Amino acid sequence: MGAAALLRGPGSLLLRASPGCWCRCFWAASGETAAAAASPGSGARSPFDRQLKRKQKNWAALQPEPAKYDYLREEVGGRVADRVFDITRTFPLALDVGCGSGYIAQYLNKETVEKLFQVDMAENALKNTMETEIPTVSVVADEEFLPFKEDTFDLVVSSLSLHWVNDLPRAFREIHQVLKPDGVFIGAMFGGETLYELRCSLQLAELEREGGFSPHISPFTDVTDLGHLLGRAGFNTLTVDTDEIQVNYPGMFEIMEDLKGMGESNCSWNRKPILHRETMLAAAAIYQEMYGSNDGSVPATFEIYYMIGWKFQESQARPAQRGSATVKK
């Protein structure tokens, strides 16, 4: 079956070669429409400006040295790939939601995944995907509006992308819908304690210098909600675990520079557009005072949620009914 036959909506087809395979690139019309659907007036019901996030990611992908800022995404992408390898089967067709430059695909092989669709809202990221031995198809689409037919993929993966969607329950339902029965979703996203040092420092500085504060770090989902959201989307045999990655930087301004280079700048509708210079300097001093190390560096903590969920099939193993166990005397 051709790649275009798997799409729900029309799109223009582009072909480009990549080392070792052909990479086919589609533009999904439904994703473009979805990305453009948000408006400033929608902030009351949608926390994030998706058009701005797309611009941020496209800008980051065009920087002279985009790989300079990929260290966190590559680390988490490798950990997601490890969870794929833990499942002893071959996946004929897989999907990477919010793939960026292919941070998961670079670790996979043809023995595990035979063909991979890569989806991202930022077309510039898809133009600069990393090398992989797996045949890939790139589709420009919004993570909340996946343009694929039901029961298409054996595996869906996602790494550090879903924290920016406006409707996470819908995104999970979309992923569940495109999975085949007995298919598996393996994902990673930022958790609630991510960048708590930066958040606290900015808030204290604003309170001190301006008499109040605005959110500068986007809101994150709580780990206690993830299992519930995945279950409501239809997933079963759920696994959710957390991890922390701490990165040391020379100072607060270097953290903010790297976040911009990652395409991770704040895009909340209620963000404050300008921070005064005095407030920023005060925040950097507070950061250093509260969290600084003896060598002068400051840490930034990234909390990562990892999740695994399966789409139901009759042949799947089920837990025994409560009270059915027997004990030999």
PDB file of C-alpha atoms in Angstrom, residues 87-297:
ATOM      1  CA  ILE A  87       9.426  -5.499  23.307  1.00  0.00           C
ATOM      2  CA  THR A  88      10.608  -8.610  21.501  1.00  0.00           C
ATOM      3  CA  ARG A  89       8.807  -8.225  18.211  1.00  0.00           C
ATOM      4  CA  THR A  90       9.259  -6.575  14.824  1.00  0.00           C
ATOM      5  CA  PHE A  91       6.976  -3.645  13.977  1.00  0.00           C
ATOM      6  CA  PRO A  92       6.206  -3.516  10.232  1.00  0.00           C
ATOM      7  CA  LEU A  93       4.878   0.066  10.366  1.00  0.00           C
ATOM      8  CA  ALA A  94       5.604   2.679  13.047  1.00  0.00           C
ATOM      9  CA  LEU A  95       4.771   6.345  13.627  1.00  0.00           C
ATOM     10  CA  ASP A  96       6.831   9.003  15.448  1.00  0.00           C
ATOM     11  CA  VAL A  97       4.577  11.839  16.659  1.00  0.00           C
ATOM     12  CA  GLY A  98       6.394  15.162  17.041  1.00  0.00           C
ATOM     13  CA  CYS A  99       9.591  13.624  15.701  1.00  0.00           C
ATOM     14  CA  GLY A 100      11.624  16.818  15.338  1.00  0.00           C
ATOM     15  CA  SER A 101      14.845  15.887  13.560  1.00  0.00           C
ATOM     16  CA  GLY A 102      14.385  12.176  14.231  1.00  0.00           C
ATOM     17  CA  TYR A 103      15.676  11.829  17.776  1.00  0.00           C
ATOM     18  CA  ILE A 104      14.160   8.349  18.210  1.00  0.00           C
ATOM     19  CA  ALA A 105      14.662   7.054  14.670  1.00  0.00           C
ATOM     20  CA  GLN A 106      18.450   7.403  14.822  1.00  0.00           C
ATOM     21  CA  TYR A 107      18.571   4.665  17.491  1.00  0.00           C
ATOM     22  CA  LEU A 108      16.201   2.188  15.808  1.00  0.00           C
ATOM     23  CA  ASN A 109      17.090  -0.489  13.274  1.00  0.00           C
ATOM     24  CA  LYS A 110      15.352  -2.409  10.484  1.00  0.00           C
ATOM     25  CA  GLU A 111      15.187  -5.562  12.599  1.00  0.00           C
ATOM     26  CA  THR A 112      12.855  -3.746  15.002  1.00  0.00           C
ATOM     27  CA  VAL A 113      11.004  -1.242  12.764  1.00  0.00           C
ATOM     28  CA  GLU A 114      10.617  -1.969   9.066  1.00  0.00           C
ATOM     29  CA  LYS A 115       9.153   1.391   8.042  1.00  0.00           C
ATOM     30  CA  LEU A 116       8.664   4.657   9.938  1.00  0.00           C
ATOM     31  CA  PHE A 117       6.346   7.629   9.428  1.00  0.00           C
ATOM     32  CA  GLN A 118       7.694  10.818  11.013  1.00  0.00           C
ATOM     33  CA  VAL A 119       5.203  13.570  11.869  1.00  0.00           C
ATOM     34  CA  ASP A 120       5.963  17.109  13.016  1.00  0.00           C
ATOM     35  CA  MET A 121       4.272  20.485  12.734  1.00  0.00           C
ATOM     36  CA  ALA A 122       7.604  22.164  11.838  1.00  0.00           C
ATOM     37  CA  GLU A 123       8.535  21.486   8.222  1.00  0.00           C
ATOM     38  CA  ASN A 124      12.095  22.772   8.706  1.00  0.00           C
ATOM     39  CA  ALA A 125      12.773  20.041  11.264  1.00  0.00           C
ATOM     40  CA  LEU A 126      11.631  17.387   8.780  1.00  0.00           C
ATOM     41  CA  LYS A 127      13.965  18.799   6.132  1.00  0.00           C
ATOM     42  CA  ASN A 128      16.952  18.136   8.410  1.00  0.00           C
ATOM     43  CA  THR A 129      16.202  14.706   9.891  1.00  0.00           C
ATOM     44  CA  MET A 130      19.082  12.588  11.137  1.00  0.00           C
ATOM     45  CA  GLU A 131      20.342   9.543   9.280  1.00  0.00           C
ATOM     46  CA  THR A 132      18.611   6.241   9.920  1.00  0.00           C
ATOM     47  CA  GLU A 133      18.738   2.841   8.233  1.00  0.00           C
ATOM     48  CA  ILE A 134      14.929   2.637   8.339  1.00  0.00           C
ATOM     49  CA  PRO A 135      12.891   3.762   5.290  1.00  0.00           C
ATOM     50  CA  THR A 136      11.017   6.878   6.418  1.00  0.00           C
ATOM     51  CA  VAL A 137       8.055   8.963   5.292  1.00  0.00           C
ATOM     52  CA  SER A 138       7.856  12.543   6.607  1.00  0.00           C
ATOM     53  CA  VAL A 139       4.457  14.180   7.108  1.00  0.00           C
ATOM     54  CA  VAL A 140       3.887  17.793   8.159  1.00  0.00           C
ATOM     55  CA  ALA A 141       0.905  17.668  10.516  1.00  0.00           C
ATOM     56  CA  ASP A 142      -0.287  18.779  13.940  1.00  0.00           C
ATOM     57  CA  GLU A 143       0.069  16.246  16.754  1.00  0.00           C
ATOM     58  CA  GLU A 144      -3.540  16.885  17.782  1.00  0.00           C
ATOM     59  CA  PHE A 145      -4.910  16.082  14.303  1.00  0.00           C
ATOM     60  CA  LEU A 146      -3.116  13.004  12.987  1.00  0.00           C
ATOM     61  CA  PRO A 147      -3.995  12.605   9.284  1.00  0.00           C
ATOM     62  CA  PHE A 148      -3.944   8.779   9.215  1.00  0.00           C
ATOM     63  CA  LYS A 149      -6.617   6.143   8.861  1.00  0.00           C
ATOM     64  CA  GLU A 150      -7.771   4.028  11.775  1.00  0.00           C
ATOM     65  CA  ASP A 151      -5.840   0.833  12.650  1.00  0.00           C
ATOM     66  CA  THR A 152      -2.765   1.786  10.580  1.00  0.00           C
ATOM     67  CA  PHE A 153       0.335   1.460  12.792  1.00  0.00           C
ATOM     68  CA  ASP A 154       1.830  -1.359  14.839  1.00  0.00           C
ATOM     69  CA  LEU A 155       3.828   1.086  16.989  1.00  0.00           C
ATOM     70  CA  VAL A 156       3.520   4.775  17.851  1.00  0.00           C
ATOM     71  CA  VAL A 157       6.339   6.631  19.640  1.00  0.00           C
ATOM     72  CA  SER A 158       6.654  10.227  20.801  1.00  0.00           C
ATOM     73  CA  SER A 159       9.401  12.098  22.622  1.00  0.00           C
ATOM     74  CA  LEU A 160       9.224  15.564  24.221  1.00  0.00           C
ATOM     75  CA  SER A 161       6.464  16.914  22.016  1.00  0.00           C
ATOM     76  CA  LEU A 162       3.091  16.239  23.625  1.00  0.00           C
ATOM     77  CA  HIS A 163       3.589  18.771  26.451  1.00  0.00           C
ATOM     78  CA  TRP A 164       2.792  21.530  23.925  1.00  0.00           C
ATOM     79  CA  VAL A 165      -0.555  20.174  22.680  1.00  0.00           C
ATOM     80  CA  ASN A 166      -3.679  22.056  23.725  1.00  0.00           C
ATOM     81  CA  ASP A 167      -5.845  18.965  24.083  1.00  0.00           C
ATOM     82  CA  LEU A 168      -3.808  16.075  25.497  1.00  0.00           C
ATOM     83  CA  PRO A 169      -6.826  13.741  25.884  1.00  0.00           C
ATOM     84  CA  ARG A 170      -7.613  14.259  22.202  1.00  0.00           C
ATOM     85  CA  ALA A 171      -3.979  13.627  21.223  1.00  0.00           C
ATOM     86  CA  PHE A 172      -4.033  10.336  23.134  1.00  0.00           C
ATOM     87  CA  ARG A 173      -7.317   9.359  21.450  1.00  0.00           C
ATOM     88  CA  GLU A 174      -5.830  10.164  18.038  1.00  0.00           C
ATOM     89  CA  ILE A 175      -2.807   7.978  18.776  1.00  0.00           C
ATOM     90  CA  HIS A 176      -5.038   5.141  20.010  1.00  0.00           C
ATOM     91  CA  GLN A 177      -7.187   5.410  16.895  1.00  0.00           C
ATOM     92  CA  VAL A 178      -4.323   5.056  14.409  1.00  0.00           C
ATOM     93  CA  LEU A 179      -2.858   2.058  16.268  1.00  0.00           C
ATOM     94  CA  LYS A 180      -3.752  -1.438  15.122  1.00  0.00           C
ATOM     95  CA  PRO A 181      -5.264  -3.803  17.719  1.00  0.00           C
ATOM     96  CA  ASP A 182      -2.411  -5.114  19.910  1.00  0.00           C
ATOM     97  CA  GLY A 183      -0.366  -2.086  18.868  1.00  0.00           C
ATOM     98  CA  VAL A 184       1.659  -0.206  21.459  1.00  0.00           C
ATOM     99  CA  PHE A 185       2.270   3.457  22.240  1.00  0.00           C
ATOM    100  CA  ILE A 186       5.583   4.415  23.872  1.00  0.00           C
ATOM    101  CA  GLY A 187       6.023   8.064  24.763  1.00  0.00           C
ATOM    102  CA  ALA A 188       7.977  10.580  26.820  1.00  0.00           C
ATOM    103  CA  MET A 189       7.026  14.096  27.847  1.00  0.00           C
ATOM    104  CA  PHE A 190       8.183  16.772  30.265  1.00  0.00           C
ATOM    105  CA  GLY A 191       6.737  16.554  33.773  1.00  0.00           C
ATOM    106  CA  GLY A 192       5.544  19.070  36.326  1.00  0.00           C
ATOM    107  CA  GLU A 193       8.883  19.621  38.100  1.00  0.00           C
ATOM    108  CA  THR A 194      10.674  20.568  34.878  1.00  0.00           C
ATOM    109  CA  LEU A 195      12.672  23.800  35.248  1.00  0.00           C
ATOM    110  CA  TYR A 196      11.344  24.455  38.740  1.00  0.00           C
ATOM    111  CA  GLU A 197      14.551  26.376  39.543  1.00  0.00           C
ATOM    112  CA  LEU A 198      13.988  28.783  36.653  1.00  0.00           C
ATOM    113  CA  ARG A 199      10.289  29.162  37.446  1.00  0.00           C
ATOM    114  CA  CYS A 200      10.933  29.980  41.104  1.00  0.00           C
ATOM    115  CA  SER A 201      13.744  32.437  40.360  1.00  0.00           C
ATOM    116  CA  LEU A 202      11.697  34.392  37.808  1.00  0.00           C
ATOM    117  CA  GLN A 203       8.680  34.551  40.096  1.00  0.00           C
ATOM    118  CA  LEU A 204      10.681  35.811  43.065  1.00  0.00           C
ATOM    119  CA  ALA A 205      12.434  38.419  40.938  1.00  0.00           C
ATOM    120  CA  GLU A 206       9.167  39.713  39.495  1.00  0.00           C
ATOM    121  CA  LEU A 207       7.548  39.893  42.920  1.00  0.00           C
ATOM    122  CA  GLU A 208      10.525  41.856  44.208  1.00  0.00           C
ATOM    123  CA  ARG A 209      10.913  44.255  41.252  1.00  0.00           C
ATOM    124  CA  GLU A 210       7.410  44.525  39.798  1.00  0.00           C
ATOM    125  CA  GLY A 211       5.044  43.592  42.619  1.00  0.00           C
ATOM    126  CA  GLY A 212       3.564  40.539  40.865  1.00  0.00           C
ATOM    127  CA  PHE A 213       4.459  37.765  38.439  1.00  0.00           C
ATOM    128  CA  SER A 214       3.259  36.149  35.226  1.00  0.00           C
ATOM    129  CA  PRO A 215       3.839  32.557  34.085  1.00  0.00           C
ATOM    130  CA  HIS A 216       7.115  32.180  32.170  1.00  0.00           C
ATOM    131  CA  ILE A 217       7.305  28.381  32.247  1.00  0.00           C
ATOM    132  CA  SER A 218       4.502  26.534  30.495  1.00  0.00           C
ATOM    133  CA  PRO A 219       2.144  24.390  32.587  1.00  0.00           C
ATOM    134  CA  PHE A 220       2.872  20.647  32.612  1.00  0.00           C
ATOM    135  CA  THR A 221       0.656  17.612  33.172  1.00  0.00           C
ATOM    136  CA  ASP A 222       0.867  15.935  36.573  1.00  0.00           C
ATOM    137  CA  VAL A 223       2.031  12.310  36.597  1.00  0.00           C
ATOM    138  CA  THR A 224      -1.045  11.279  38.578  1.00  0.00           C
ATOM    139  CA  ASP A 225      -3.236  12.357  35.633  1.00  0.00           C
ATOM    140  CA  LEU A 226      -1.336  10.497  32.903  1.00  0.00           C
ATOM    141  CA  GLY A 227      -2.591   6.996  33.654  1.00  0.00           C
ATOM    142  CA  HIS A 228      -6.165   8.262  33.862  1.00  0.00           C
ATOM    143  CA  LEU A 229      -5.892  10.122  30.546  1.00  0.00           C
ATOM    144  CA  LEU A 230      -4.362   7.113  28.781  1.00  0.00           C
ATOM    145  CA  GLY A 231      -7.040   4.819  30.182  1.00  0.00           C
ATOM    146  CA  ARG A 232      -9.826   7.176  29.044  1.00  0.00           C
ATOM    147  CA  ALA A 233      -8.280   7.165  25.553  1.00  0.00           C
ATOM    148  CA  GLY A 234      -8.685   3.372  25.431  1.00  0.00           C
ATOM    149  CA  PHE A 235      -5.199   2.134  26.313  1.00  0.00           C
ATOM    150  CA  ASN A 236      -4.715  -0.828  28.617  1.00  0.00           C
ATOM    151  CA  THR A 237      -1.803  -2.614  30.326  1.00  0.00           C
ATOM    152  CA  LEU A 238      -0.419   0.813  31.206  1.00  0.00           C
ATOM    153  CA  THR A 239       3.045   1.618  32.505  1.00  0.00           C
ATOM    154  CA  VAL A 240       3.967   5.140  33.657  1.00  0.00           C
ATOM    155  CA  ASP A 241       7.298   5.990  35.282  1.00  0.00           C
ATOM    156  CA  THR A 242       9.289   9.145  35.936  1.00  0.00           C
ATOM    157  CA  ASP A 243      12.912  10.162  35.704  1.00  0.00           C
ATOM    158  CA  GLU A 244      14.942  13.322  36.203  1.00  0.00           C
ATOM    159  CA  ILE A 245      17.755  14.680  34.069  1.00  0.00           C
ATOM    160  CA  GLN A 246      19.799  17.497  35.586  1.00  0.00           C
ATOM    161  CA  VAL A 247      21.982  19.633  33.336  1.00  0.00           C
ATOM    162  CA  ASN A 248      24.531  22.157  34.643  1.00  0.00           C
ATOM    163  CA  TYR A 249      24.920  25.541  32.954  1.00  0.00           C
ATOM    164  CA  PRO A 250      27.188  28.572  33.500  1.00  0.00           C
ATOM    165  CA  GLY A 251      24.164  30.658  34.453  1.00  0.00           C
ATOM    166  CA  MET A 252      20.466  31.380  33.958  1.00  0.00           C
ATOM    167  CA  PHE A 253      20.920  33.215  30.672  1.00  0.00           C
ATOM    168  CA  GLU A 254      22.650  30.185  29.133  1.00  0.00           C
ATOM    169  CA  ILE A 255      19.656  28.036  30.147  1.00  0.00           C
ATOM    170  CA  MET A 256      17.269  30.415  28.410  1.00  0.00           C
ATOM    171  CA  GLU A 257      19.486  30.532  25.323  1.00  0.00           C
ATOM    172  CA  ASP A 258      19.488  26.728  25.065  1.00  0.00           C
ATOM    173  CA  LEU A 259      15.729  26.527  25.562  1.00  0.00           C
ATOM    174  CA  LYS A 260      15.293  28.940  22.653  1.00  0.00           C
ATOM    175  CA  GLY A 261      17.689  26.866  20.560  1.00  0.00           C
ATOM    176  CA  MET A 262      15.638  23.747  21.340  1.00  0.00           C
ATOM    177  CA  GLY A 263      12.440  25.486  20.209  1.00  0.00           C
ATOM    178  CA  GLU A 264      11.213  25.252  23.814  1.00  0.00           C
ATOM    179  CA  SER A 265      10.484  28.919  24.514  1.00  0.00           C
ATOM    180  CA  ASN A 266       7.186  29.626  26.230  1.00  0.00           C
ATOM    181  CA  CYS A 267       4.174  29.870  23.888  1.00  0.00           C
ATOM    182  CA  SER A 268       1.374  30.194  26.445  1.00  0.00           C
ATOM    183  CA  TRP A 269      -1.317  32.663  25.486  1.00  0.00           C
ATOM    184  CA  ASN A 270      -1.000  34.359  28.910  1.00  0.00           C
ATOM    185  CA  ARG A 271       2.784  34.727  28.736  1.00  0.00           C
ATOM    186  CA  LYS A 272       4.317  38.126  29.483  1.00  0.00           C
ATOM    187  CA  PRO A 273       5.884  39.400  26.231  1.00  0.00           C
ATOM    188  CA  ILE A 274       8.687  41.427  27.847  1.00  0.00           C
ATOM    189  CA  LEU A 275      10.786  40.990  30.971  1.00  0.00           C
ATOM    190  CA  HIS A 276      12.597  44.113  32.163  1.00  0.00           C
ATOM    191  CA  ARG A 277      16.387  43.999  32.264  1.00  0.00           C
ATOM    192  CA  GLU A 278      16.501  44.675  36.001  1.00  0.00           C
ATOM    193  CA  THR A 279      14.090  41.802  36.649  1.00  0.00           C
ATOM    194  CA  MET A 280      16.155  39.419  34.547  1.00  0.00           C
ATOM    195  CA  LEU A 281      19.370  40.362  36.340  1.00  0.00           C
ATOM    196  CA  ALA A 282      17.637  39.913  39.693  1.00  0.00           C
ATOM    197  CA  ALA A 283      16.330  36.490  38.608  1.00  0.00           C
ATOM    198  CA  ALA A 284      19.838  35.389  37.575  1.00  0.00           C
ATOM    199  CA  ALA A 285      21.218  36.475  40.945  1.00  0.00           C
ATOM    200  CA  ILE A 286      18.432  34.640  42.813  1.00  0.00           C
ATOM    201  CA  TYR A 287      19.009  31.537  40.721  1.00  0.00           C
ATOM    202  CA  GLN A 288      22.709  31.582  41.568  1.00  0.00           C
ATOM    203  CA  GLU A 289      22.067  32.223  45.246  1.00  0.00           C
ATOM    204  CA  MET A 290      19.425  29.545  45.703  1.00  0.00           C
ATOM    205  CA  TYR A 291      20.691  26.762  43.441  1.00  0.00           C
ATOM    206  CA  GLY A 292      24.280  27.593  42.449  1.00  0.00           C
ATOM    207  CA  SER A 293      27.092  25.072  42.872  1.00  0.00           C
ATOM    208  CA  ASN A 294      30.510  25.712  44.360  1.00  0.00           C
ATOM    209  CA  ASP A 295      32.044  25.843  40.885  1.00  0.00           C
ATOM    210  CA  GLY A 296      29.721  28.698  39.883  1.00  0.00           C
ATOM    211  CA  SER A 297      27.409  26.640  37.661  1.00  0.00           C
TER     212      SER A 297
END
